[in-house]
Short mmCIF file of C-alpha atoms (C1' of nucleotides) in Angstrom, two decimals:
data_model
loop_
_atom_site.label_atom_id
_atom_site.label_comp_id
_atom_site.label_asym_id
_atom_site.label_seq_id
_atom_site.Cartn_x
_atom_site.Cartn_y
_atom_site.Cartn_z
CA MET A 13 0.00 0.00 0.00
CA ASN A 14 1.20 3.50 -0.82
CA TRP A 15 2.19 6.00 1.85
CA ILE A 16 0.95 9.38 0.59
CA SER A 17 0.92 12.85 2.09
CA VAL A 18 -2.11 14.58 3.53
CA LYS A 19 -1.80 17.06 0.68
CA GLU A 20 -2.15 14.30 -1.87
CA ALA A 21 -4.92 12.59 0.11
CA ARG A 22 -6.96 15.81 0.08
CA ASN A 23 -6.83 15.88 -3.70
CA PRO A 24 -10.06 14.42 -5.18
CA GLU A 25 -7.90 12.49 -7.65
CA SER A 26 -6.96 10.21 -4.78
CA ILE A 27 -10.57 9.05 -4.27
CA GLY A 28 -10.80 5.28 -4.47
CA LYS A 29 -7.16 4.61 -3.61
CA SER A 30 -6.06 2.44 -0.71
CA VAL A 31 -3.30 4.33 1.08
CA ILE A 32 -1.25 4.82 4.23
CA ILE A 33 -1.20 8.20 5.98
CA LYS A 34 1.31 9.17 8.68
CA GLY A 35 1.04 12.27 10.79
CA TRP A 36 -0.13 13.93 13.97
CA VAL A 37 -3.65 14.16 15.34
CA ARG A 38 -5.01 17.68 15.56
CA THR A 39 -8.38 16.83 17.10
CA ARG A 40 -10.85 14.01 17.64
CA ARG A 41 -14.63 14.15 17.53
CA ASP A 42 -16.63 11.14 18.76
CA SER A 43 -19.98 9.98 17.59
CA LYS A 44 -21.84 7.63 19.90
CA ALA A 45 -23.36 6.12 16.78
CA GLY A 46 -20.16 4.15 16.75
CA PHE A 47 -17.32 6.04 15.15
CA SER A 48 -14.90 8.92 15.60
CA PHE A 49 -13.48 11.59 13.36
CA LEU A 50 -9.75 12.26 13.51
CA GLU A 51 -8.10 15.29 11.93
CA ILE A 52 -4.61 14.40 10.72
CA ASN A 53 -1.88 16.83 9.70
CA ASP A 54 1.59 15.93 8.42
CA GLY A 55 2.92 19.35 7.48
CA SER A 56 2.52 18.82 3.75
CA CYS A 57 -0.23 21.41 3.55
CA GLN A 58 -2.40 23.73 5.58
CA GLY A 59 -5.49 21.54 5.64
CA ASN A 60 -6.02 18.38 7.68
CA LEU A 61 -7.21 15.03 6.44
CA GLN A 62 -10.39 13.87 8.14
CA ALA A 63 -10.21 10.21 8.98
CA LEU A 64 -13.24 8.12 9.86
CA ALA A 65 -12.50 5.56 12.57
CA GLU A 66 -15.27 3.06 13.21
CA ALA A 67 -15.87 1.15 16.42
CA CYS A 68 -15.09 -2.16 14.72
CA LEU A 69 -11.37 -1.28 14.71
CA PRO A 70 -9.67 -3.70 17.15
CA ASN A 71 -8.06 -0.84 19.14
CA TYR A 72 -11.04 1.52 18.96
CA LYS A 73 -11.92 1.60 22.66
CA GLU A 74 -8.42 1.19 24.09
CA GLU A 75 -6.56 3.58 21.80
CA VAL A 76 -8.55 5.46 19.16
CA GLN A 77 -10.94 6.98 21.67
CA LYS A 78 -7.98 8.23 23.69
CA LEU A 79 -6.27 9.99 20.80
CA GLY A 80 -5.97 13.74 21.13
CA ALA A 81 -3.99 16.69 19.89
CA GLY A 82 -0.32 15.89 19.34
CA CYS A 83 -0.51 12.07 19.13
CA SER A 84 1.39 10.53 16.21
CA VAL A 85 -0.31 7.87 14.12
CA SER A 86 -0.24 5.79 10.96
CA LEU A 87 -3.53 5.02 9.26
CA GLU A 88 -4.43 2.60 6.51
CA GLY A 89 -7.61 2.85 4.55
CA GLU A 90 -9.42 4.03 1.50
CA ILE A 91 -9.75 7.64 0.34
CA ARG A 92 -13.41 8.43 -0.23
CA GLN A 93 -15.41 11.41 -1.28
CA SER A 94 -16.56 13.12 1.90
CA PRO A 95 -20.34 13.18 2.23
CA ALA A 96 -20.25 16.26 4.49
CA LYS A 97 -19.10 19.80 3.95
CA GLY A 98 -15.67 20.98 5.05
CA GLN A 99 -13.39 18.70 3.08
CA PRO A 100 -13.32 17.15 -0.39
CA THR A 101 -12.04 13.77 0.73
CA GLU A 102 -11.70 11.65 3.84
CA LEU A 103 -9.98 8.46 4.86
CA ALA A 104 -12.06 5.45 5.88
CA ALA A 105 -9.54 3.89 8.25
CA SER A 106 -9.18 0.11 8.33
CA LYS A 107 -6.16 0.17 10.64
CA ILE A 108 -4.74 2.76 13.04
CA VAL A 109 -1.32 2.44 14.66
CA VAL A 110 -0.41 4.84 17.47
CA HIS A 111 3.29 5.74 17.49
CA GLY A 112 3.37 8.22 20.35
CA TRP A 113 0.94 9.58 22.88
CA ALA A 114 0.69 13.20 24.00
CA ASP A 115 -0.60 13.42 27.56
CA PRO A 116 -3.36 16.05 27.42
CA LEU A 117 -2.63 17.04 31.02
CA THR A 118 0.87 18.20 30.20
CA TYR A 119 0.92 18.76 26.43
CA PRO A 120 1.07 22.55 26.01
CA MET A 121 -0.54 22.75 22.56
CA GLN A 122 -4.29 22.90 22.85
CA LYS A 123 -6.91 22.71 20.20
CA LYS A 124 -7.69 26.32 20.88
CA GLY A 125 -5.69 29.25 19.59
CA HIS A 126 -2.64 30.39 21.52
CA THR A 127 -1.00 33.78 21.65
CA PHE A 128 2.26 34.18 19.78
CA GLU A 129 3.93 35.21 23.04
CA PHE A 130 3.03 31.86 24.58
CA LEU A 131 4.14 29.96 21.49
CA ARG A 132 7.56 31.63 21.52
CA ALA A 133 8.22 29.92 24.83
CA GLN A 134 7.17 26.65 23.14
CA ALA A 135 9.31 27.11 20.05
CA HIS A 136 9.91 23.35 19.78
CA LEU A 137 6.18 22.63 19.55
CA ARG A 138 4.89 25.68 17.72
CA PRO A 139 5.66 24.20 14.26
CA ARG A 140 2.67 21.95 15.01
CA THR A 141 0.29 24.90 14.79
CA ASN A 142 -1.50 26.07 11.66
CA THR A 143 0.25 29.42 11.67
CA PHE A 144 3.79 28.13 11.95
CA GLY A 145 3.24 25.39 9.43
CA ALA A 146 2.08 28.04 6.98
CA VAL A 147 4.92 30.44 7.84
CA MET A 148 7.56 27.77 7.36
CA ARG A 149 6.14 26.54 4.06
CA VAL A 150 6.11 30.12 2.75
CA ARG A 151 9.60 30.72 4.13
CA ASN A 152 10.80 27.63 2.30
CA GLN A 153 9.18 28.78 -0.94
CA ILE A 154 10.85 32.18 -0.67
CA ALA A 155 14.26 30.57 -0.12
CA HIS A 156 13.63 28.43 -3.17
CA SER A 157 12.64 31.47 -5.22
CA VAL A 158 15.76 33.37 -4.13
CA HIS A 159 18.00 30.67 -5.54
CA SER A 160 15.88 30.14 -8.66
CA PHE A 161 15.79 33.84 -9.47
CA PHE A 162 19.55 34.30 -9.28
CA GLN A 163 20.51 30.95 -10.77
CA GLU A 164 18.29 31.54 -13.80
CA GLN A 165 20.13 34.81 -14.41
CA GLY A 166 23.58 33.27 -14.20
CA PHE A 167 24.49 34.42 -10.70
CA LEU A 168 27.06 32.45 -8.71
CA TYR A 169 26.03 31.40 -5.20
CA LEU A 170 28.88 32.56 -2.98
CA ASN A 171 29.54 31.52 0.62
CA THR A 172 31.26 34.38 2.40
CA PRO A 173 32.87 33.77 5.81
CA ILE A 174 30.80 33.68 8.96
CA ILE A 175 33.82 34.46 11.12
CA THR A 176 35.60 37.64 10.15
CA ALA A 177 38.65 39.42 11.50
CA SER A 178 37.56 42.76 10.10
CA ASP A 179 36.38 44.67 13.11
CA CYS A 180 35.68 47.60 10.86
CA GLU A 181 32.81 46.68 8.61
CA GLY A 182 30.90 49.58 10.01
CA ALA A 183 27.54 47.84 10.03
CA GLY A 184 26.84 47.68 13.71
CA GLN A 185 27.89 45.94 16.90
CA MET A 186 29.53 42.54 16.47
CA PHE A 187 29.71 39.30 18.46
CA ARG A 188 33.23 38.41 19.48
CA VAL A 189 34.59 34.95 18.61
CA SER A 190 37.35 33.88 20.96
CA THR A 191 38.88 30.84 22.63
CA LEU A 192 40.66 32.90 25.28
CA ASP A 193 39.81 32.13 28.90
CA PRO A 194 37.58 35.03 29.91
CA GLU A 195 38.63 34.58 33.56
CA LYS A 196 42.34 35.07 32.90
CA PRO A 197 43.14 36.15 29.34
CA PRO A 198 46.79 36.49 28.28
CA ARG A 199 48.13 40.00 28.80
CA THR A 200 50.65 42.13 26.96
CA PRO A 201 53.50 43.66 29.02
CA GLU A 202 51.36 46.81 29.15
CA GLY A 203 48.49 44.88 30.73
CA ALA A 204 46.08 44.88 27.80
CA ILE A 205 44.46 41.66 26.57
CA ASP A 206 46.89 39.99 24.16
CA HIS A 207 44.71 39.18 21.15
CA SER A 208 47.69 37.86 19.22
CA ARG A 209 47.42 34.73 21.37
CA ASP A 210 43.77 34.18 20.52
CA PHE A 211 42.71 31.43 18.09
CA PHE A 212 43.01 33.53 14.94
CA GLY A 213 45.97 35.58 16.13
CA LYS A 214 43.80 38.66 16.23
CA GLN A 215 40.34 39.70 17.30
CA ALA A 216 37.60 37.88 15.42
CA PHE A 217 33.86 38.40 15.14
CA LEU A 218 30.69 36.95 13.63
CA THR A 219 29.94 38.57 10.30
CA VAL A 220 27.53 41.48 10.00
CA SER A 221 27.64 41.42 6.20
CA GLY A 222 29.27 39.52 3.39
CA GLN A 223 29.30 42.56 1.14
CA LEU A 224 33.01 43.41 1.14
CA GLU A 225 33.92 39.79 0.40
CA GLY A 226 31.10 39.66 -2.15
CA GLU A 227 32.64 42.59 -3.99
CA THR A 228 35.90 40.70 -4.38
CA TYR A 229 34.20 37.81 -6.16
CA ALA A 230 31.95 40.08 -8.22
CA SER A 231 35.17 41.74 -9.35
CA ALA A 232 36.20 38.48 -10.98
CA LEU A 233 33.12 36.40 -11.67
CA GLY A 234 30.66 39.15 -12.47
CA LYS A 235 27.41 38.27 -10.79
CA VAL A 236 27.36 36.73 -7.32
CA TYR A 237 24.93 36.46 -4.44
CA THR A 238 25.23 35.34 -0.85
CA PHE A 239 22.49 33.80 1.27
CA GLY A 240 23.62 33.07 4.77
CA PRO A 241 23.38 33.82 8.48
CA THR A 242 24.23 37.28 9.72
CA PHE A 243 24.77 38.50 13.26
CA ARG A 244 24.21 41.83 14.95
CA ALA A 245 25.01 42.36 18.62
CA GLU A 246 22.82 45.45 18.83
CA ASN A 247 20.47 45.74 21.75
CA SER A 248 17.46 46.02 19.47
CA ASN A 249 14.09 45.08 20.91
CA THR A 250 11.63 45.50 18.10
CA ALA A 251 9.31 43.42 15.95
CA ARG A 252 11.73 43.90 13.03
CA HIS A 253 15.12 42.92 14.51
CA LEU A 254 16.93 39.70 15.31
CA ALA A 255 20.44 39.12 16.63
CA GLU A 256 20.81 36.24 14.16
CA PHE A 257 19.08 36.48 10.81
CA TRP A 258 19.54 35.45 7.22
CA MET A 259 20.57 37.90 4.57
CA ILE A 260 20.72 37.81 0.79
CA GLU A 261 23.37 40.02 -0.81
CA PRO A 262 23.75 40.15 -4.59
CA GLU A 263 26.75 42.03 -5.98
CA VAL A 264 27.13 42.71 -9.70
CA ALA A 265 30.09 44.02 -11.66
CA PHE A 266 29.34 46.71 -14.26
CA HIS A 267 25.97 47.52 -12.65
CA ASN A 268 25.08 51.10 -11.84
CA LEU A 269 22.37 52.21 -9.42
CA GLU A 270 19.60 51.98 -12.03
CA ASP A 271 20.59 48.38 -12.80
CA ASN A 272 20.63 47.75 -9.08
CA MET A 273 17.10 49.10 -8.66
CA ASP A 274 15.87 47.04 -11.61
CA LEU A 275 17.37 43.94 -10.05
CA ALA A 276 15.89 44.62 -6.61
CA GLU A 277 12.43 45.27 -8.05
CA ALA A 278 12.42 42.19 -10.29
CA PHE A 279 13.71 40.14 -7.37
CA LEU A 280 10.94 41.16 -4.96
CA LYS A 281 8.29 40.72 -7.64
CA ARG A 282 9.47 37.22 -8.41
CA ILE A 283 9.29 36.23 -4.75
CA VAL A 284 5.77 37.61 -4.39
CA LYS A 285 4.57 36.03 -7.62
CA ASP A 286 5.92 32.61 -6.64
CA VAL A 287 4.32 32.71 -3.20
CA LEU A 288 0.94 33.78 -4.58
CA GLU A 289 1.06 30.95 -7.11
CA LYS A 290 2.59 28.15 -5.12
CA CYS A 291 1.42 28.81 -1.56
CA ALA A 292 -2.19 29.74 -2.32
CA GLU A 293 -3.69 27.73 0.53
CA ASP A 294 -1.27 29.16 3.08
CA MET A 295 -1.88 32.67 1.78
CA ASP A 296 -5.62 32.09 2.20
CA PHE A 297 -4.89 31.34 5.82
CA PHE A 298 -2.81 34.51 6.31
CA ALA A 299 -5.41 36.64 4.57
CA GLU A 300 -8.17 35.23 6.75
CA ARG A 301 -6.49 34.94 10.13
CA ILE A 302 -3.38 37.11 10.26
CA ASP A 303 -3.73 40.19 8.04
CA LYS A 304 -6.76 40.83 5.86
CA THR A 305 -4.85 43.25 3.65
CA VAL A 306 -1.85 41.04 2.90
CA ARG A 307 -3.10 39.63 -0.39
CA ALA A 308 -4.03 43.05 -1.78
CA THR A 309 -0.61 44.37 -0.78
CA LEU A 310 1.11 41.55 -2.62
CA GLU A 311 -1.04 42.01 -5.72
CA VAL A 312 -0.02 45.67 -5.79
CA ILE A 313 3.64 44.69 -5.64
CA SER A 314 3.45 42.15 -8.40
CA GLN A 315 1.53 44.47 -10.71
CA SER A 316 2.66 48.05 -10.16
CA SER A 317 6.10 49.48 -10.67
CA PHE A 318 7.94 50.70 -7.61
CA GLU A 319 8.03 54.45 -7.06
CA ARG A 320 11.59 55.77 -7.47
CA LEU A 321 12.62 59.14 -6.15
CA SER A 322 15.58 60.85 -4.61
CA TYR A 323 16.06 61.52 -0.93
CA THR A 324 15.88 65.23 -1.77
CA ASP A 325 12.46 64.84 -3.41
CA ALA A 326 11.25 62.68 -0.54
CA VAL A 327 12.21 65.35 1.98
CA ALA A 328 10.26 67.91 -0.07
CA ILE A 329 7.17 65.66 -0.12
CA LEU A 330 7.38 65.15 3.63
CA GLN A 331 7.77 68.87 4.27
CA LYS A 332 4.75 69.67 2.11
CA SER A 333 2.65 66.81 3.49
CA GLY A 334 1.09 68.80 6.29
CA GLN A 335 1.63 65.80 8.56
CA SER A 336 2.88 66.41 12.07
CA PHE A 337 5.82 64.11 12.65
CA GLU A 338 7.41 63.40 15.99
CA TYR A 339 10.87 63.86 14.47
CA PRO A 340 11.89 66.82 12.31
CA VAL A 341 12.26 66.52 8.55
CA GLY A 342 15.12 68.37 6.91
CA TRP A 343 17.74 67.86 4.23
CA GLY A 344 20.72 66.16 5.83
CA LEU A 345 18.72 64.49 8.58
CA ASP A 346 18.14 60.77 8.37
CA LEU A 347 14.58 59.69 7.66
CA GLN A 348 12.80 58.14 10.63
CA SER A 349 10.52 55.11 10.55
CA GLU A 350 7.47 57.38 10.69
CA HIS A 351 8.68 59.27 7.58
CA GLU A 352 9.36 56.10 5.62
CA ARG A 353 5.98 54.70 6.59
CA TYR A 354 4.21 57.86 5.50
CA LEU A 355 5.83 57.67 2.08
CA THR A 356 5.16 54.01 1.40
CA GLU A 357 1.86 53.52 3.25
CA LYS A 358 0.08 56.83 2.76
CA HIS A 359 1.60 58.97 0.02
CA PHE A 360 2.44 56.36 -2.63
CA GLN A 361 0.69 53.27 -1.15
CA LYS A 362 3.20 50.97 -2.80
CA PRO A 363 6.88 50.11 -2.55
CA VAL A 364 9.20 53.09 -2.79
CA ILE A 365 12.88 53.20 -3.71
CA LEU A 366 14.68 56.20 -2.25
CA THR A 367 18.04 57.11 -3.77
CA ASP A 368 20.91 59.56 -3.51
CA TYR A 369 21.10 60.16 0.22
CA PRO A 370 23.43 62.71 1.80
CA LYS A 371 26.84 61.09 2.16
CA THR A 372 26.97 62.13 5.81
CA ILE A 373 24.32 59.57 6.77
CA LYS A 374 25.52 56.68 4.60
CA ALA A 375 28.45 54.25 4.54
CA PHE A 376 31.92 55.12 3.21
CA TYR A 377 31.84 52.65 0.30
CA MET A 378 28.89 54.22 -1.53
CA ARG A 379 29.64 55.99 -4.80
CA GLN A 380 29.78 59.75 -4.59
CA ASN A 381 27.70 61.87 -6.96
CA GLU A 382 28.97 64.86 -8.95
CA ASP A 383 27.40 67.27 -6.44
CA GLY A 384 29.89 66.08 -3.82
CA LYS A 385 27.09 65.95 -1.26
CA THR A 386 25.11 62.82 -2.06
CA VAL A 387 25.90 59.17 -2.71
CA ARG A 388 24.35 56.51 -4.93
CA ALA A 389 22.50 54.75 -2.13
CA MET A 390 19.11 53.14 -2.35
CA ASP A 391 16.61 51.96 0.25
CA VAL A 392 13.59 49.92 -0.77
CA LEU A 393 10.66 50.66 1.53
CA VAL A 394 7.52 48.54 1.71
CA PRO A 395 4.29 49.12 3.62
CA ARG A 396 4.20 47.87 7.23
CA VAL A 397 7.76 46.50 7.37
CA GLY A 398 9.62 49.61 6.24
CA GLU A 399 13.15 49.18 4.96
CA ILE A 400 13.44 45.75 3.38
CA ILE A 401 16.45 46.34 1.14
CA GLY A 402 19.46 48.61 1.54
CA GLY A 403 22.01 48.92 -1.21
CA SER A 404 24.17 51.16 -3.35
CA GLN A 405 26.44 51.56 -6.28
CA ARG A 406 29.94 51.15 -4.81
CA GLU A 407 32.72 53.68 -5.04
CA GLU A 408 35.11 52.21 -7.59
CA ARG A 409 37.50 55.22 -7.83
CA LEU A 410 40.50 54.67 -5.56
CA ASP A 411 41.22 58.34 -4.87
CA VAL A 412 37.59 59.16 -4.05
CA LEU A 413 37.28 56.10 -1.81
CA LEU A 414 40.46 56.96 0.10
CA GLU A 415 39.25 60.50 0.60
CA ARG A 416 35.91 59.22 1.93
CA MET A 417 37.66 56.86 4.34
CA ARG A 418 39.72 59.74 5.66
CA GLU A 419 36.55 61.78 6.16
CA CYS A 420 34.99 58.89 8.08
CA GLY A 421 38.14 58.45 10.17
CA LEU A 422 38.72 54.90 8.93
CA PRO A 423 42.23 53.41 8.86
CA GLU A 424 43.49 52.26 5.47
CA GLU A 425 45.53 49.30 6.57
CA PRO A 426 42.78 46.76 7.42
CA TYR A 427 41.08 47.52 4.11
CA TRP A 428 44.17 46.82 1.99
CA TRP A 429 42.49 43.97 0.10
CA TYR A 430 39.29 45.96 -0.41
CA LEU A 431 41.34 48.85 -1.81
CA ASP A 432 43.24 46.45 -4.09
CA LEU A 433 39.98 45.91 -5.99
CA ARG A 434 40.21 49.60 -6.96
CA ARG A 435 43.95 49.43 -7.68
CA TYR A 436 43.71 46.53 -10.11
CA GLY A 437 41.05 46.36 -12.81
CA THR A 438 38.43 48.34 -10.95
CA VAL A 439 34.89 48.37 -12.37
CA PRO A 440 31.65 50.12 -11.55
CA HIS A 441 29.57 47.73 -9.48
CA ALA A 442 26.54 47.68 -7.26
CA GLY A 443 24.66 45.45 -4.87
CA PHE A 444 22.20 45.31 -2.03
CA GLY A 445 21.27 43.44 1.11
CA LEU A 446 17.85 41.95 1.74
CA GLY A 447 16.75 40.73 5.15
CA PHE A 448 15.27 37.29 4.55
CA GLU A 449 13.04 37.31 7.62
CA ARG A 450 11.74 40.75 6.74
CA VAL A 451 10.60 39.40 3.40
CA VAL A 452 8.89 36.46 5.08
CA GLN A 453 7.29 38.91 7.50
CA PHE A 454 6.13 41.15 4.72
CA VAL A 455 4.75 38.35 2.55
CA THR A 456 2.89 36.55 5.34
CA GLY A 457 1.63 39.62 7.19
CA MET A 458 3.07 38.31 10.46
CA ALA A 459 3.44 41.18 12.91
CA ASN A 460 6.62 40.05 14.67
CA ILE A 461 9.87 38.93 13.03
CA ARG A 462 10.39 36.50 15.93
CA ASP A 463 7.51 34.46 14.54
CA VAL A 464 8.92 33.93 11.05
CA ILE A 465 12.20 32.22 12.04
CA PRO A 466 12.26 28.77 13.68
CA PHE A 467 14.30 29.76 16.72
CA PRO A 468 14.70 33.51 17.21
CA ARG A 469 17.81 34.93 18.85
CA ILE A 470 17.21 38.27 20.52
CA PRO A 471 18.78 40.14 23.45
CA GLY A 472 18.28 38.00 26.55
CA TRP A 473 16.88 34.99 24.69
CA ALA A 474 18.73 32.09 23.04
CA GLU A 475 16.61 29.17 24.32
CA PHE A 476 16.36 26.03 22.16
"C1'" U B 15 19.29 51.42 25.57
"C1'" C B 16 14.87 54.97 26.40
"C1'" C B 17 9.30 55.71 27.12
"C1'" C B 18 4.54 53.35 28.14
"C1'" C B 19 1.74 48.94 29.53
"C1'" G B 20 1.47 44.19 31.63
"C1'" A B 21 2.47 39.38 34.72
"C1'" U B 22 -3.88 35.85 38.63
"C1'" A B 23 -5.90 28.01 37.10
"C1'" G B 24 -2.73 24.18 31.61
"C1'" C B 25 -4.42 28.55 27.98
"C1'" U B 26 -7.19 33.53 27.47
"C1'" C B 27 -8.84 36.83 30.96
"C1'" A B 28 -12.06 39.02 35.42
"C1'" A B 29 -12.00 40.37 40.65
"C1'" U B 30 -14.10 49.20 45.31
"C1'" G B 31 -7.76 47.44 50.22
"C1'" G B 32 -12.02 42.75 53.19
"C1'" U B 33 -13.72 34.51 51.87
"C1'" A B 34 -9.83 34.30 44.17
"C1'" G B 35 -13.94 33.80 39.56
"C1'" A B 36 -15.47 32.88 34.24
"C1'" G B 37 -14.67 30.86 29.34
"C1'" C B 38 -11.73 27.30 26.97
"C1'" A B 39 -8.76 22.82 27.98
"C1'" A B 40 -8.88 18.29 31.00
"C1'" U B 41 -12.24 14.62 33.06
"C1'" C B 42 -17.26 12.03 33.62
"C1'" G B 43 -22.09 11.56 31.34
"C1'" G B 44 -25.61 12.79 27.25
"C1'" C B 45 -26.42 13.79 21.98
"C1'" U B 46 -24.99 14.08 16.92
"C1'" G B 47 -21.78 12.36 9.49
"C1'" U B 48 -19.04 15.43 13.05
"C1'" U B 49 -15.73 19.58 11.62
"C1'" A B 50 -12.95 25.78 16.66
"C1'" A B 51 -19.09 20.38 17.32
"C1'" C B 52 -23.04 20.89 20.99
"C1'" C B 53 -25.60 20.15 26.25
"C1'" G B 54 -24.97 18.95 31.64
"C1'" G B 55 -21.77 17.59 36.02
"C1'" U B 56 -16.65 17.58 38.15
"C1'" U B 57 -11.49 19.06 38.94
"C1'" U B 58 -7.90 23.04 38.70
"C1'" G B 59 -4.33 28.49 42.35
"C1'" U B 60 2.75 29.69 46.68
"C1'" U B 61 -1.94 35.85 42.25
"C1'" G B 62 6.20 36.60 38.40
"C1'" U B 63 10.39 37.20 42.54
"C1'" A B 64 12.12 39.85 47.01
"C1'" G B 65 11.03 43.50 50.39
"C1'" G B 66 7.69 47.38 52.47
"C1'" U B 67 2.85 50.07 54.10
"C1'" U B 68 -1.72 48.13 56.58
"C1'" C B 69 -5.79 45.05 61.57
"C1'" G B 70 -5.98 43.00 56.58
"C1'" A B 71 -2.61 43.31 49.91
"C1'" G B 72 -4.17 39.94 43.64
"C1'" U B 73 -5.23 45.28 44.54
"C1'" C B 74 -1.00 50.53 47.41
"C1'" C B 75 4.79 51.55 47.47
"C1'" U B 76 10.14 50.08 46.12
"C1'" A B 77 13.59 46.97 43.60
"C1'" C B 78 14.38 43.03 40.37
"C1'" U B 79 13.00 39.32 36.47
"C1'" C B 80 10.28 38.31 32.23
"C1'" G B 81 6.82 39.69 28.36
"C1'" G B 82 4.13 43.23 25.02
"C1'" G B 83 3.66 48.03 22.33
"C1'" G B 84 6.38 52.34 20.65
"C1'" A B 85 11.36 54.67 19.69
"C1'" G B 86 16.58 54.42 18.42
"C1'" C B 87 20.24 51.25 15.71
"C1'" C B 88 19.41 48.56 11.05
"C1'" A B 89 18.19 44.16 7.22
#
RNA sequence: UCCCCGAUAGCUCAAUGGUAGAGCAAUCGGCUGUUAACCGGUUUGUUGUAGGUUCGAGUCCUACUCGGGGAGCCA
């Protein structure tokens, strides 16, 4: 007999087949007329398979009638058309084997809905809920689409290091990686900690970005992208930040900022289109239970072109908006979350790409414009999540880059290899970084980023 | 890190400073091709931790821990 998934068993084409189903019981409903209904889920899809268990089963009284949420089972039987509403098919069970019980007195997952706060403390069991099953299937689809999109366009998947000795990437606080004894570290004659005796012979950290390394490979192989874990030791406590998250960073030689924007827009549209097509049932669930507007938002993305405007124009729009913002708007000041949200949620009501920010509020490696005041930076803003992509055309001119580093007070020496890219065969190039969890958050409508990653790492929390 | 709010039964929540309750879950019974099933009975507590005020604290005060919302940093 064939073992098939719940997804396949729910398909009317399976009617008439004798099959085996393996999964977990979601709920049981008894009928005193002499049978019980079991709802079985195996993660293959959002819906459950209803199984009909009749009293003539040899273990009906001893086992079947004691099954409850969380129990694992195998069932044999025939797929039939369901006579009642609610499901296209059902399994008429001829044999039920119980693999593992779940004591209802202690099993934390109940048939009723739980708050996300409660489920975070049960992160090992929350994948058994409807919401997390749906989130993880969509997350998987997005990861698949990321690779498909880039592979189809001839990008090379590049694995940049997770441990880095550059303590100067300038992208936030870093986690230290060390094998020194924290109780009594080796000391220099002057009394400072002697990092030369650490594992790598110098201070080492977990990466905050693979961009600089990505640029080196783009400067030889043309089109590359990274997709890997990223770490930020910032004390951020928001629904949009994690200490450990996954980031996608394409880097393309001979691309300017316009090419970069085209790539970012096509990339996001592809992800949205794939999810709408291939995760329709899960998206129905999100639209019904999580965020009623999520489907409309995604349709807008896949159909309309992103609004592109300069930072300078954005500031003018904000100043003329008549809105009262908590933080001031002015040329040279960084835009606050409330400003970005106004632009993308109210003014344009679609994704917005802001470009050409003042160089004083952006990183040293971004390409300087002719005006000497702005750089070729871009931020892609989407409704509800805010900044989802940050990128730029990179400064490929050695003299300009060195001057910028001096302005930013950065030492040249640790960047010797990065500067070599400009000394030897330099090319215009551009790239961006996309927070994977923020995309999952945006696509599913989930309110908190901690609920779109299997095991969130945040300040004060690394359980599981 | 800052501001605000919160922590009471397994879960979600209620309780003028005066005997700690409901719904759901669990359990027992009834009913039904049921479907967040329904109806009736039963069980469930160191009120986050440590102090303090008071005749008396779930309730007021202080500190701490944890959580949520907002902000900053960013992806």
